[in-house]
Amino acid sequence: MRHALTGLAVAAVVLGLAATPAAAAPSGCTGRYDHKTYIVACTTGDGSYRAWITCMTVAGPGGMVWRSTTYGPWATPGPGTGSAATCGGTPLMAGTQFG
């Protein structure tokens, strides 16, 4: 019984040392449209984020409608950082993806 308790104690210490602190998701994020571009900036937190935008394009015979989603580059929170996604059609919706 004593060996079993010692093994549990060692396992608890090892697992405790292997645990990493929880990361705080990016926060303080603001987004805005600039014509056909959606721009996002986050001020604090860990991890990464990027802008996305979904657009509609009417083209081809009979006016076929195409929807597409474009993603901006991944960015980390902080001053002077941001991500922008641009589309070639009419913007329908946009937002921020966290990674």
Tab-separated table of C-alpha atoms in Angstrom:
chain	number	residue	atom	x	y	z
A	1	MET	CA	0.000	0.000	0.000
A	2	ARG	CA	2.862	2.338	0.838
A	3	HIS	CA	4.382	1.900	-2.660
A	4	ALA	CA	1.032	2.674	-4.286
A	5	LEU	CA	0.717	5.949	-2.348
A	6	THR	CA	4.294	6.909	-3.185
A	7	GLY	CA	3.599	6.233	-6.861
A	8	LEU	CA	0.490	8.456	-6.726
A	9	ALA	CA	2.438	11.225	-5.015
A	10	VAL	CA	5.178	11.078	-7.674
A	11	ALA	CA	2.555	11.091	-10.439
A	12	ALA	CA	0.872	14.150	-8.907
A	13	VAL	CA	4.176	16.036	-8.763
A	14	VAL	CA	5.071	15.108	-12.351
A	15	LEU	CA	1.645	16.102	-13.655
A	16	GLY	CA	1.754	19.340	-11.688
A	17	LEU	CA	5.116	20.266	-13.179
A	18	ALA	CA	3.937	19.420	-16.693
A	19	ALA	CA	0.899	21.700	-16.479
A	20	THR	CA	1.185	25.015	-18.294
A	21	PRO	CA	-0.607	28.211	-17.333
A	22	ALA	CA	-3.822	28.913	-19.213
A	23	ALA	CA	-3.437	31.313	-22.102
A	24	ALA	CA	-5.691	34.337	-22.274
A	25	ALA	CA	-7.442	34.646	-25.606
A	26	PRO	CA	-6.841	37.882	-27.517
A	27	SER	CA	-9.061	40.657	-26.204
A	28	GLY	CA	-9.674	44.344	-26.677
A	29	CYS	CA	-10.395	43.587	-30.336
A	30	THR	CA	-11.944	46.105	-32.679
A	31	GLY	CA	-12.976	45.599	-36.279
A	32	ARG	CA	-13.941	47.981	-39.040
A	33	TYR	CA	-14.726	48.012	-42.739
A	34	ASP	CA	-12.673	50.035	-45.191
A	35	HIS	CA	-14.510	49.616	-48.501
A	36	LYS	CA	-14.035	45.912	-49.381
A	37	THR	CA	-11.540	45.236	-46.569
A	38	TYR	CA	-12.218	44.207	-42.968
A	39	ILE	CA	-9.490	45.227	-40.507
A	40	VAL	CA	-9.095	43.786	-36.988
A	41	ALA	CA	-6.760	44.840	-34.177
A	42	CYS	CA	-6.494	43.238	-30.704
A	43	THR	CA	-4.627	44.939	-27.867
A	44	THR	CA	-4.077	42.277	-25.183
A	45	GLY	CA	-3.947	38.538	-24.538
A	46	ASP	CA	-1.976	35.592	-25.852
A	47	GLY	CA	-2.459	33.518	-28.956
A	48	SER	CA	-3.285	34.833	-32.375
A	49	TYR	CA	-6.155	36.211	-34.421
A	50	ARG	CA	-7.004	37.092	-38.001
A	51	ALA	CA	-9.699	38.910	-39.935
A	52	TRP	CA	-12.081	37.154	-42.319
A	53	ILE	CA	-14.605	38.507	-44.798
A	54	THR	CA	-17.293	36.810	-46.879
A	55	CYS	CA	-18.261	38.467	-50.148
A	56	MET	CA	-20.701	38.015	-52.996
A	57	THR	CA	-19.709	38.365	-56.643
A	58	VAL	CA	-22.209	38.408	-59.513
A	59	ALA	CA	-20.643	37.226	-62.763
A	60	GLY	CA	-21.087	35.075	-65.805
A	61	PRO	CA	-24.076	34.461	-68.027
A	62	GLY	CA	-27.353	34.857	-66.240
A	63	GLY	CA	-25.715	36.684	-63.329
A	64	MET	CA	-24.444	33.714	-61.341
A	65	VAL	CA	-23.792	34.546	-57.703
A	66	TRP	CA	-20.564	33.387	-56.047
A	67	ARG	CA	-19.798	33.564	-52.352
A	68	SER	CA	-16.255	33.378	-51.087
A	69	THR	CA	-14.484	33.875	-47.770
A	70	THR	CA	-11.034	35.445	-47.561
A	71	TYR	CA	-8.756	35.387	-44.511
A	72	GLY	CA	-6.113	37.871	-43.439
A	73	PRO	CA	-2.711	36.923	-42.007
A	74	TRP	CA	-2.419	35.680	-38.418
A	75	ALA	CA	-1.376	38.402	-35.952
A	76	THR	CA	-0.524	38.560	-32.241
A	77	PRO	CA	-2.106	41.124	-29.907
A	78	GLY	CA	-0.240	44.321	-29.204
A	79	PRO	CA	0.206	47.911	-30.265
A	80	GLY	CA	0.559	48.448	-33.978
A	81	THR	CA	-0.544	44.936	-34.955
A	82	GLY	CA	-3.537	43.945	-37.032
A	83	SER	CA	-4.965	41.683	-39.689
A	84	ALA	CA	-6.887	42.647	-42.819
A	85	ALA	CA	-8.920	40.564	-45.266
A	86	THR	CA	-9.983	41.935	-48.647
A	87	CYS	CA	-12.526	40.637	-51.137
A	88	GLY	CA	-13.307	41.438	-54.741
A	89	GLY	CA	-17.084	41.500	-54.435
A	90	THR	CA	-19.762	42.947	-52.207
A	91	PRO	CA	-19.063	42.338	-48.474
A	92	LEU	CA	-21.767	40.268	-46.780
A	93	MET	CA	-20.282	39.641	-43.327
A	94	ALA	CA	-16.950	39.709	-41.544
A	95	GLY	CA	-15.381	38.857	-38.230
A	96	THR	CA	-12.393	37.706	-36.218
A	97	GLN	CA	-11.030	34.152	-35.995
A	98	PHE	CA	-8.935	33.185	-32.970
A	99	GLY	CA	-6.194	30.595	-33.141
